[in-house]
Amino acid sequence: MLYREAGDFKTSYVADSQTFPIKFDRIRYYIIVAIAFGVVPFFINDYWANAVFVPFLIYAIAAIGLNILTGYCGQVSLGTGGFMAVGAYACYKLMTGMPDVPIIVHVILAGFITAGVGVLFGLPSLRIKGFYLAVATLAAQFFLVWLFNKVPWFYNYSASGQITAPERTLFGIAVTGANTPAWAKYLFCLVILFALAWLARNLTRGSVGRRWMAIRDMDIAAEIIGVNPLSAKLSAFAVSSFYIGIAGALFFSVYLGAVEVGEAFGIQKSFLVLFMIIIGGLGSIFGSFAGAAFLVLLPVFLKNFLVGQLGWATDLAAHIELMIVGGLIIFFLIVEPHGLNQLWRVAKEKLRLWPFPH
Amino acid sequence: MPDTFFYAVEVMLNGLMAGVMYALVALGFVLIFKASGIFNYAQGVLALFAALTLVGVMEGQVPFAHLINAVFGTNFHHFGFTVPAIAAILITVAVMTLLAILVERYILKHLVNQEPIILFMATIGLAYFLEGLGDVMWGADIKRLDVGLPKGISEGIETTTYEWFGYGFFIDRLDIVATIVAILLVLSLTLFSQYSKQGRALRAVADDHQAALSVGISLRFIWVLVWSIAGIVALVAGIMWGSKSGVQFSLALIALKALPVLMLGGFTSIPGAIVGGLIIGMGEKLFEFFIGPLVGGATENWFAYVLALIFLVFRPQGLFGERIIERV
């Protein structure tokens, strides 16, 4: 009763194959988008922006990126941190090199640069598969982090080795730098995420996405039926790196403002994003959002609960957080390998039939 | 002969010794991969956990002291006695075996027949869990591990080589011990798998799960066995690395060092792990020595990976790995 399909007729193929075919779903989606764009920016303050919303939006972009590569195309990558670093440093160099160009252009260009680097490191995927490839992408991770640490040109020869985002404005409002209002940060990331998620959703259900999925499910068979593995794998690497690069650029310029490469884009970041898509659900856009939200909120929640409520030491809380995250990964893999997305789908199925069990 | 040449030889020797240390960790990976097809990312954390437990037991630390104190408001950290190294090692072996049983019962059993990549991710989860558990149990501070292994520069070798070549080689005694231990470990593992009943069962499982099951070999027992052995190998690696550089979080990262070793040597081959370890150890030290100064140093972070990556493009199964055959 809650979720009704009766009377929801489709009279064209377009209507039948839309992203949210059920009217209730569609309305819910419009409401959420309306709230995200029309309500939240007016109420958001610095704490909520910095602790919850902005990291969530940025990680969601990175998770969609990795999900395209791992969830849709089946190429496990542990190089996410390195590619985010490419995005961040590309954005930094562009911001300082061309101060007059709007920041949005820099962010998108950073995405394209990362896509190029991603294709380069994706080349071995034509020969190497499975976890051999996962380990090979670690080469990208370590090499890129080392590169940004060692070559002073990348951080403009600054004494600390850090990169710091200068203030850049969009329509006269600061979006990077110290004077950025919370709502500007939020809205800037939200617009980019919305566009990218829309793009990803439509890419993955079109012919490109079907090619990726064919490669994921069985690459040899896909090759026989006429999917070119070269173009499919490399396009997945390119699109995925594009997303991850944009996430890295935003992570540096909007969220943190100043970044030290080893700390911000280390191997831990690669794992974090990988966990997001495992927990959220491999091969689903909604799963990327759910996983990102889950892993951004969990530490905030644990910190508030363990440190704030119980008064435990911070390091103890951090260790327990590790245990919980690790335990959850295993739990999800055992109980629901398709992640939160699948739980959500099951819940929807139940709601469609409610109150009748079957 | 010029001193640079001798210095390069010394660097190479030290690289070989370092390679032995990598091979020690890689061995644990190979064991588990052979017996169950699981790529066990948690091997490095197992080494850290084993070393933490060993130090904790030796010093008579109260497990979970930090947590208990936080919950009950008490304040105790030590039992007030110390345990001799041998007894502590035995207790740690028992703990690692218990861990193997728990891992089998609560994780592996539920993940039979899943894709390898899912199992790999599960071991990443396990690695996180164990890392947190180790820290909560024994505290996250850097600990000194001393089980009575000789340490420091060997003067004997230095003076002898000085007399022979006019150049004294600096070799760490701990590295020599590690080499001997690694050789013994590989020998005993080979003997075990060739001549004992369990070893034969283990090889049967590695060969074909289904066939092994049908002749009455308990897969679950074999998994517990192999994870226990991997735990013991991790303990040995943990002792060596812990004695060398203290027991701390970075120990878990040696797993990341062992991965390229495996890729080079092939996932299924014990000799491959040794040879891969030696190549990587020697290669990265020599690269750092010759090329490092030109590009700003610290090349050890990525050299092994890039080497393995380039190598894999030409031979995807590694040096000694089995050829991958795929069918539709």
XYZ file of C-alpha atoms in Angstrom:
686
model
C 0.000 0.000 0.000
C 2.822 2.343 0.829
C 4.469 1.739 -2.450
C 1.921 1.455 -5.101
C 2.458 0.435 -8.633
C -1.159 -0.129 -9.528
C -2.430 2.409 -12.024
C 1.086 3.499 -12.874
C 0.898 2.751 -16.576
C 3.659 3.292 -19.076
C 2.742 3.896 -22.656
C 6.169 4.380 -24.210
C 9.550 2.742 -24.083
C 11.071 5.936 -22.769
C 8.689 5.960 -19.838
C 9.337 2.307 -19.176
C 13.102 2.521 -19.113
C 13.518 5.612 -17.004
C 15.690 5.558 -13.910
C 12.779 5.659 -11.474
C 9.959 3.812 -13.180
C 7.652 3.882 -10.164
C 5.873 7.138 -9.609
C 6.318 7.074 -5.852
C 10.054 6.602 -6.306
C 10.234 9.413 -8.769
C 8.415 11.842 -6.534
C 10.598 10.871 -3.599
C 13.652 11.520 -5.715
C 12.407 14.962 -6.740
C 11.652 15.808 -3.135
C 15.144 14.804 -2.021
C 16.742 16.821 -4.800
C 14.551 19.791 -3.936
C 15.507 19.583 -0.272
C 19.187 19.185 -1.091
C 19.185 22.246 -3.352
C 16.479 24.388 -1.830
C 16.421 23.769 1.901
C 19.769 22.541 3.182
C 21.863 25.505 1.947
C 19.788 27.870 4.069
C 20.249 25.938 7.276
C 23.746 24.564 6.909
C 26.433 25.788 9.307
C 30.175 25.247 9.382
C 30.095 22.136 11.569
C 27.561 20.299 9.467
C 29.237 21.318 6.240
C 32.738 20.296 7.295
C 31.929 17.217 9.333
C 29.144 15.681 7.305
C 27.893 17.192 4.079
C 30.969 18.267 2.154
C 32.990 15.075 2.853
C 29.916 13.034 2.012
C 29.447 14.762 -1.319
C 33.098 14.464 -2.241
C 33.429 10.848 -1.200
C 30.252 10.076 -3.099
C 31.921 11.381 -6.262
C 35.004 9.251 -5.589
C 32.835 6.234 -4.790
C 30.877 6.598 -8.022
C 34.195 6.791 -9.839
C 35.576 3.661 -8.247
C 32.247 1.913 -8.648
C 32.389 2.501 -12.387
C 35.752 0.809 -12.525
C 35.299 -1.919 -9.927
C 31.577 -2.411 -9.720
C 30.682 -2.017 -13.369
C 33.847 -3.041 -15.161
C 35.246 -5.503 -12.619
C 38.755 -4.054 -12.435
C 39.672 -3.841 -8.778
C 41.704 -0.750 -8.095
C 43.619 0.188 -4.979
C 45.026 3.324 -6.559
C 42.156 5.665 -5.683
C 44.243 7.711 -3.263
C 46.923 8.252 -5.868
C 44.405 9.345 -8.490
C 42.754 11.710 -6.023
C 46.187 13.184 -5.449
C 46.593 13.707 -9.198
C 43.300 15.588 -9.238
C 44.305 17.711 -6.262
C 47.734 18.622 -7.589
C 46.441 19.240 -11.095
C 43.824 21.557 -9.646
C 46.467 23.318 -7.558
C 48.779 23.865 -10.488
C 45.901 25.160 -12.616
C 44.632 27.426 -9.847
C 48.028 29.014 -9.323
C 48.992 29.005 -12.993
C 45.801 30.492 -14.392
C 44.248 32.562 -11.603
C 41.677 34.244 -13.819
C 39.937 31.144 -15.067
C 36.862 30.175 -13.024
C 37.434 27.429 -10.476
C 34.869 25.120 -12.011
C 36.981 24.934 -15.174
C 40.015 24.020 -13.092
C 38.150 21.243 -11.364
C 36.942 19.779 -14.632
C 40.359 20.083 -16.247
C 41.860 18.343 -13.218
C 39.411 15.537 -13.883
C 40.588 15.238 -17.472
C 44.242 15.214 -16.452
C 43.529 12.451 -13.960
C 41.682 10.553 -16.661
C 44.858 10.617 -18.740
C 46.961 9.340 -15.867
C 44.330 6.713 -15.124
C 44.431 5.403 -18.693
C 48.204 5.188 -18.441
C 48.039 3.059 -15.310
C 45.095 1.155 -16.744
C 47.151 -0.157 -19.642
C 48.465 -3.193 -17.721
C 44.849 -4.253 -17.105
C 44.819 -5.625 -20.630
C 47.283 -8.288 -19.561
C 46.731 -8.595 -15.836
C 43.502 -9.570 -14.133
C 41.914 -9.953 -10.745
C 44.027 -9.271 -7.729
C 47.193 -9.214 -9.782
C 45.717 -6.007 -11.125
C 44.669 -4.824 -7.671
C 48.270 -5.094 -6.623
C 49.426 -3.462 -9.835
C 47.262 -0.421 -9.135
C 49.092 -0.122 -5.836
C 52.096 0.744 -7.990
C 50.152 3.791 -9.176
C 49.277 4.653 -5.603
C 52.797 4.560 -4.253
C 54.492 6.019 -7.305
C 52.151 9.011 -7.561
C 52.336 9.845 -3.868
C 56.107 9.624 -4.019
C 56.186 11.803 -7.118
C 54.138 14.583 -5.522
C 56.336 14.408 -2.466
C 59.640 14.541 -4.271
C 59.182 16.896 -7.211
C 59.001 20.463 -5.865
C 57.422 21.774 -9.073
C 54.154 20.142 -8.092
C 53.872 22.072 -4.831
C 55.360 25.278 -6.298
C 58.555 24.905 -4.235
C 56.724 25.782 -1.011
C 58.814 25.302 2.097
C 56.405 22.993 3.897
C 55.817 20.717 0.917
C 52.113 21.372 1.343
C 49.752 22.742 -1.224
C 47.346 25.434 -0.086
C 44.253 26.486 -1.967
C 44.212 30.195 -2.789
C 40.884 31.998 -2.668
C 38.890 31.643 -5.855
C 35.413 32.926 -6.453
C 32.490 31.856 -8.555
C 29.861 34.528 -9.370
C 31.560 36.745 -6.808
C 31.275 34.247 -3.958
C 34.351 32.558 -2.523
C 34.281 28.780 -2.969
C 37.850 28.028 -1.941
C 40.082 29.582 0.675
C 39.465 30.582 4.264
C 36.530 32.947 3.678
C 34.236 30.454 2.047
C 30.743 30.372 3.530
C 29.504 26.879 4.427
C 26.619 26.983 1.999
C 28.886 27.888 -0.915
C 31.115 24.874 -0.278
C 28.103 22.658 0.018
C 26.321 23.950 -3.050
C 29.449 23.886 -5.212
C 30.090 20.206 -4.394
C 26.419 19.337 -4.662
C 26.054 20.761 -8.162
C 29.112 18.842 -9.362
C 27.981 15.632 -7.672
C 24.498 15.972 -9.117
C 25.808 16.442 -12.636
C 28.306 13.610 -12.311
C 25.845 11.179 -10.752
C 23.324 11.925 -13.494
C 26.030 11.361 -16.083
C 27.173 8.130 -14.455
C 23.675 6.768 -14.201
C 23.078 7.368 -17.885
C 26.484 6.090 -18.950
C 26.073 2.863 -17.042
C 22.688 2.018 -18.476
C 23.684 2.810 -22.033
C 25.761 0.810 -24.430
C 29.048 1.858 -22.800
C 27.855 0.588 -19.439
C 26.651 -2.665 -20.908
C 30.067 -3.176 -22.465
C 31.694 -2.606 -19.090
C 29.375 -5.070 -17.449
C 30.052 -7.672 -20.121
C 33.765 -7.344 -19.432
C 33.110 -7.604 -15.698
C 30.980 -10.701 -15.956
C 33.325 -12.613 -18.201
C 35.888 -10.858 -20.272
C 36.681 -13.668 -22.673
C 33.049 -14.268 -23.463
C 32.552 -10.532 -23.905
C 35.401 -10.427 -26.349
C 33.851 -13.227 -28.374
C 30.537 -11.461 -28.693
C 32.245 -8.395 -30.007
C 33.138 -6.159 -27.074
C 36.544 -4.661 -27.561
C 38.307 -5.214 -24.215
C 40.858 -2.525 -24.960
C 38.345 0.255 -25.420
C 36.004 -1.021 -22.709
C 38.658 -1.312 -20.017
C 40.454 1.873 -20.897
C 37.214 3.852 -21.116
C 36.289 2.542 -17.672
C 39.681 3.610 -16.355
C 39.320 7.014 -18.001
C 35.799 7.744 -16.749
C 36.568 6.375 -13.305
C 39.740 8.440 -12.995
C 37.876 11.501 -14.227
C 35.447 11.180 -11.326
C 38.147 10.384 -8.818
C 40.250 13.278 -10.043
C 37.357 15.682 -9.577
C 36.800 14.246 -6.104
C 40.474 14.781 -5.335
C 40.389 18.342 -6.646
C 37.348 19.172 -4.514
C 38.788 17.345 -1.518
C 41.843 19.553 -1.660
C 40.466 22.880 -2.805
C 37.043 23.059 -1.189
C 37.147 20.680 1.754
C 40.616 20.738 3.276
C 42.165 23.854 1.766
C 45.688 22.641 2.522
C 47.003 19.188 1.835
C 50.093 17.117 2.462
C 50.082 14.313 -0.065
C 51.194 11.363 2.073
C 48.663 12.140 4.740
C 45.628 13.073 2.677
C 45.998 10.678 -0.237
C 47.724 7.672 1.285
C 46.809 4.052 0.846
C 44.203 4.415 3.621
C 42.146 6.638 1.355
C 42.148 3.985 -1.357
C 40.830 1.436 1.093
C 38.257 3.837 2.489
C 36.717 4.430 -0.920
C 36.876 0.721 -1.713
C 35.031 -0.004 1.535
C 32.407 2.556 0.603
C 31.533 0.733 -2.559
C 31.622 -2.687 -0.888
C 29.327 -1.582 1.900
C 27.168 0.487 -0.420
C 26.941 -2.095 -3.150
C 29.139 -2.867 -6.119
C 27.709 -1.822 -9.430
C 25.115 0.675 -8.287
C 25.053 4.438 -8.198
C 22.751 4.558 -5.210
C 25.153 2.205 -3.432
C 27.973 4.688 -3.894
C 25.905 7.328 -2.119
C 24.843 4.956 0.634
C 28.344 3.672 1.236
C 29.832 7.156 1.289
C 27.165 8.356 3.705
C 27.688 5.333 5.918
C 31.448 5.609 6.197
C 31.391 9.387 6.609
C 28.743 9.252 9.312
C 30.116 6.248 11.212
C 33.253 7.968 12.557
C 31.258 11.094 13.403
C 28.721 9.012 15.238
C 31.313 6.898 17.051
C 33.279 9.945 18.031
C 30.218 11.669 19.401
C 29.093 8.535 21.185
C 32.337 7.071 22.548
C 34.286 10.244 23.191
C 31.412 12.658 23.754
C 28.965 10.464 25.675
C 31.141 7.869 27.374
C 34.194 10.058 27.741
C 36.661 7.510 26.384
C 40.077 8.449 25.078
C 40.205 9.443 21.395
C 42.783 6.822 20.438
C 40.719 4.035 21.976
C 37.695 5.233 20.027
C 39.784 5.286 16.851
C 40.887 1.690 17.390
C 37.371 0.534 18.080
C 36.303 2.313 14.930
C 38.857 0.252 12.994
C 37.424 -2.917 14.489
C 33.873 -1.896 13.659
C 34.701 -0.932 10.085
C 36.635 -4.162 9.547
C 33.901 -6.218 11.151
C 31.249 -4.505 9.040
C 33.145 -5.220 5.836
C 33.245 -8.910 6.687
C 29.643 -8.846 7.850
C 28.443 -7.270 4.635
C 30.464 -9.598 2.461
C 29.001 -12.599 4.244
C 25.416 -11.519 4.742
C 24.789 -9.223 1.810
C 27.542 -9.151 -0.801
C 25.574 -6.581 -2.751
C 25.648 -4.116 0.088
C 23.243 -1.484 1.339
C 21.838 -1.098 -2.145
C 20.525 -4.639 -2.045
C 19.053 -4.130 1.434
C 17.270 -1.068 0.124
C 15.970 -3.013 -2.853
C 14.696 -5.806 -0.632
C 13.009 -3.252 1.583
C 11.336 -1.729 -1.458
C 10.132 -5.126 -2.637
C 8.613 -5.723 0.778
C 6.979 -2.322 0.814
C 5.436 -2.898 -2.587
C 3.609 -5.928 -1.268
C 2.869 -4.555 2.176
C 0.707 -5.414 4.097
C 0.494 -8.761 2.345
C 3.554 -10.946 2.832
C 3.512 -12.337 -0.704
C 89.486 -2.699 -6.445
C 87.576 0.552 -6.057
C 85.606 1.079 -2.907
C 82.406 1.893 -4.807
C 82.389 -1.615 -6.166
C 82.682 -3.115 -2.705
C 80.132 -0.699 -1.429
C 77.740 -1.783 -4.166
C 78.377 -5.408 -3.240
C 77.640 -4.578 0.377
C 74.434 -2.845 -0.641
C 73.534 -5.910 -2.665
C 74.203 -8.262 0.238
C 72.085 -6.129 2.541
C 69.410 -6.098 -0.132
C 69.468 -9.875 -0.267
C 69.053 -10.028 3.511
C 66.172 -7.562 3.351
C 64.721 -9.746 0.623
C 64.782 -12.684 3.008
C 62.660 -10.646 5.399
C 60.160 -9.882 2.630
C 60.150 -13.530 1.658
C 59.274 -14.471 5.245
C 56.075 -12.465 4.996
C 55.398 -13.616 1.447
C 55.601 -17.245 2.593
C 52.489 -16.829 4.701
C 50.618 -15.488 1.672
C 51.683 -18.384 -0.512
C 50.651 -20.983 2.065
C 47.128 -19.651 2.351
C 46.789 -19.009 -1.354
C 47.847 -22.516 -2.247
C 45.517 -24.215 0.177
C 42.429 -22.109 -0.289
C 42.874 -19.758 -3.213
C 42.481 -16.827 -0.852
C 44.726 -13.889 -1.313
C 45.209 -13.022 2.327
C 45.805 -9.318 2.642
C 45.749 -9.655 6.435
C 49.072 -11.501 6.537
C 51.002 -8.370 7.467
C 48.545 -7.506 10.202
C 48.798 -11.096 11.406
C 52.540 -10.506 11.807
C 51.833 -7.293 13.715
C 49.221 -8.993 15.860
C 51.555 -11.904 16.628
C 54.388 -9.588 17.567
C 52.090 -7.435 19.735
C 50.805 -10.529 21.498
C 54.309 -11.825 22.037
C 55.488 -8.567 23.575
C 52.308 -8.283 25.622
C 52.655 -11.787 27.020
C 56.365 -11.383 27.705
C 55.830 -8.197 29.643
C 52.780 -9.488 31.452
C 50.446 -6.847 30.056
C 46.781 -7.131 30.838
C 44.886 -7.623 27.571
C 42.282 -4.940 26.880
C 43.642 -2.948 29.846
C 42.901 0.309 28.080
C 39.307 -0.662 27.355
C 38.669 -2.141 30.811
C 40.061 0.951 32.456
C 37.888 3.155 30.291
C 34.730 1.171 31.047
C 35.173 0.464 34.737
C 37.308 3.406 35.689
C 40.009 1.108 37.063
C 43.689 1.670 36.505
C 45.846 -1.378 35.932
C 48.119 -2.267 33.051
C 50.414 -5.101 34.072
C 50.017 -8.367 35.916
C 53.358 -7.666 37.550
C 55.269 -10.662 36.190
C 57.206 -11.332 33.041
C 57.175 -14.474 30.946
C 60.342 -16.016 29.469
C 60.629 -15.766 25.706
C 60.132 -19.458 24.944
C 56.942 -19.714 27.000
C 55.659 -16.483 25.506
C 56.274 -17.792 21.992
C 54.326 -20.958 22.813
C 51.440 -18.929 24.211
C 51.482 -16.736 21.101
C 51.384 -19.825 18.883
C 48.325 -20.948 20.844
C 46.720 -17.546 20.339
C 47.414 -17.634 16.612
C 45.895 -21.098 16.377
C 42.824 -19.909 18.221
C 42.630 -17.007 15.816
C 42.822 -19.427 12.888
C 39.909 -21.412 14.319
C 37.856 -18.254 14.790
C 38.639 -16.981 11.297
C 37.591 -20.305 9.818
C 34.414 -20.512 11.850
C 33.191 -16.970 11.513
C 34.497 -15.890 8.131
C 35.757 -18.552 5.760
C 32.987 -21.029 6.400
C 30.443 -18.482 5.232
C 32.359 -17.432 2.193
C 32.892 -20.785 0.504
C 32.386 -20.606 -3.242
C 32.511 -16.839 -3.375
C 34.597 -15.158 -6.004
C 38.281 -14.737 -5.123
C 37.955 -10.989 -5.160
C 35.226 -11.109 -2.495
C 37.476 -13.242 -0.320
C 40.299 -10.786 -0.888
C 38.130 -7.933 0.288
C 37.053 -9.978 3.294
C 40.693 -10.319 4.278
C 41.081 -6.544 3.957
C 38.205 -6.290 6.419
C 39.917 -8.835 8.618
C 43.114 -6.804 8.441
C 41.289 -3.703 9.692
C 39.571 -5.661 12.406
C 42.774 -7.297 13.630
C 44.638 -4.021 13.564
C 41.997 -2.435 15.764
C 41.852 -5.505 17.974
C 45.619 -5.586 18.405
C 45.651 -1.928 19.378
C 42.736 -2.271 21.780
C 44.234 -5.391 23.332
C 47.811 -4.337 23.773
C 47.931 -0.571 23.205
C 49.195 1.230 20.140
C 52.508 2.556 21.475
C 55.790 1.433 19.914
C 57.148 -1.555 21.814
C 60.583 -3.059 22.026
C 60.786 -6.725 21.242
C 63.792 -8.638 22.522
C 63.724 -12.415 22.468
C 67.480 -12.687 22.791
C 68.421 -12.615 19.119
C 71.871 -11.204 18.388
C 71.810 -7.702 16.994
C 74.091 -5.050 15.630
C 76.973 -5.102 13.176
C 78.906 -8.322 13.049
C 82.545 -7.434 13.878
C 83.739 -10.885 12.854
C 82.623 -10.471 9.270
C 83.842 -6.926 9.159
C 87.404 -7.746 10.247
C 87.660 -10.908 8.138
C 86.508 -9.198 4.980
C 88.791 -6.301 5.742
C 91.745 -8.670 5.838
C 90.693 -10.350 2.610
C 89.574 -7.467 0.406
C 90.800 -4.393 2.218
C 87.156 -3.411 2.742
C 85.043 -4.216 5.778
C 81.494 -5.329 5.030
C 78.801 -4.156 7.410
C 76.303 -6.928 7.912
C 73.645 -6.903 10.615
C 73.770 -10.058 12.723
C 69.994 -10.071 12.957
C 69.811 -10.356 9.172
C 72.037 -13.411 9.289
C 69.817 -14.989 11.932
C 66.776 -14.133 9.816
C 68.339 -15.812 6.803
C 69.064 -18.975 8.777
C 65.578 -18.987 10.263
C 64.030 -18.491 6.837
C 66.003 -21.402 5.416
C 64.971 -23.615 8.342
C 61.357 -22.507 7.966
C 61.243 -23.303 4.265
C 62.962 -26.659 4.870
C 60.547 -27.674 7.611
C 57.536 -26.495 5.580
C 58.722 -28.517 2.602
C 59.354 -31.576 4.758
C 55.983 -31.159 6.407
C 54.082 -30.924 3.152
C 56.031 -33.769 1.515
C 56.185 -36.358 4.270
C 53.396 -35.864 6.804
C 49.831 -37.016 6.440
C 48.446 -33.537 7.011
C 50.918 -32.162 4.538
C 49.702 -34.552 1.876
C 46.117 -33.618 2.640
C 47.113 -29.999 2.311
C 48.607 -30.569 -1.108
C 45.533 -32.501 -2.154
C 43.299 -29.594 -1.177
C 45.544 -27.174 -3.000
C 45.284 -29.325 -6.089
C 41.544 -29.838 -6.171
C 39.069 -28.915 -3.445
C 36.309 -31.172 -4.731
C 38.468 -34.243 -5.189
C 40.010 -33.757 -1.754
C 36.584 -33.512 -0.173
C 35.403 -36.661 -1.905
C 38.246 -38.761 -0.497
C 37.358 -37.675 3.011
C 39.692 -34.796 3.700
C 38.072 -32.217 5.938
C 38.351 -28.892 4.191
C 37.574 -27.009 7.374
C 40.357 -28.759 9.269
C 42.802 -28.024 6.483
C 41.839 -24.364 6.525
C 42.355 -24.132 10.261
C 45.666 -25.913 9.869
C 46.893 -23.715 7.100
C 45.813 -20.496 8.810
C 47.574 -21.670 11.972
C 50.752 -22.339 10.014
C 50.389 -18.959 8.343
C 49.946 -17.489 11.836
C 53.169 -19.135 12.967
C 55.005 -17.909 9.884
C 53.578 -14.469 10.666
C 54.905 -14.810 14.204
C 58.388 -15.592 12.905
C 58.201 -12.634 10.537
C 56.854 -10.483 13.374
C 59.723 -11.490 15.665
C 62.313 -10.697 13.011
C 60.820 -7.384 11.952
C 59.902 -6.479 15.531
C 63.453 -7.104 16.753
C 64.744 -5.022 13.903
C 62.570 -1.951 14.079
C 60.286 -2.262 17.115
C 56.695 -3.455 17.200
C 54.497 -0.730 15.784
C 51.837 -0.125 13.204
C 54.287 0.099 10.301
C 54.827 -3.637 10.738
C 51.425 -4.204 9.170
C 52.639 -2.391 6.097
C 55.279 -5.014 5.344
C 52.392 -6.909 3.809
C 52.408 -4.209 1.174
C 56.099 -4.937 0.643
C 55.398 -8.630 0.280
C 52.785 -8.153 -2.438
C 55.187 -7.273 -5.262
C 57.391 -10.119 -4.089
C 54.478 -12.450 -4.638
C 53.580 -10.992 -7.983
C 57.111 -11.475 -9.149
C 57.456 -14.993 -7.815
C 53.967 -16.221 -8.551
C 51.226 -16.668 -5.976
C 51.458 -20.431 -5.759
C 55.126 -21.107 -5.386
C 57.176 -21.244 -2.175
C 60.466 -21.056 -4.069
C 58.881 -18.182 -5.987
C 58.351 -16.274 -2.746
C 62.006 -16.725 -1.815
C 63.406 -15.843 -5.234
C 60.961 -12.958 -5.623
C 61.950 -11.671 -2.194
C 65.625 -11.788 -3.062
C 65.133 -10.068 -6.417
C 62.980 -7.323 -4.924
C 65.216 -6.837 -1.891
C 68.364 -6.633 -3.960
C 66.753 -4.661 -6.773
C 65.327 -1.946 -4.596
C 68.514 -1.440 -2.605
C 70.638 -1.263 -5.741
C 68.137 1.038 -7.457
C 68.129 3.317 -4.438
C 71.933 3.239 -4.447
C 72.484 3.997 -8.129
C 69.375 5.837 -9.332
C 67.926 7.079 -6.024
C 70.204 10.128 -5.630
C 69.294 11.277 -9.140
C 65.557 11.398 -8.511
C 65.410 12.492 -4.892
C 65.611 9.204 -3.009
C 62.978 7.147 -1.153
C 62.449 5.111 -4.295
C 61.990 2.033 -2.111
C 58.367 3.072 -1.705
C 57.428 2.229 -5.250
C 60.316 0.514 -6.994
C 59.169 -2.988 -6.073
C 55.680 -2.309 -7.409
C 56.789 -0.800 -10.646
C 59.275 -3.628 -11.180
C 56.567 -6.204 -10.532
C 54.140 -4.322 -12.756
C 56.528 -4.201 -15.703
C 57.401 -7.831 -15.145
C 53.759 -8.896 -15.039
C 52.988 -7.277 -18.354
C 55.368 -9.759 -19.935
C 54.625 -12.766 -17.783
C 51.238 -12.397 -16.059
C 51.567 -15.445 -13.830
C 54.908 -14.498 -12.274
C 58.198 -16.370 -12.382
C 57.105 -19.682 -10.928
C 53.358 -19.310 -11.059
C 51.100 -21.785 -12.744
C 49.915 -20.813 -16.161
C 46.455 -19.289 -16.055
C 44.097 -21.068 -18.402
C 40.707 -19.537 -19.010
C 37.722 -20.997 -20.713
C 34.332 -19.649 -21.561
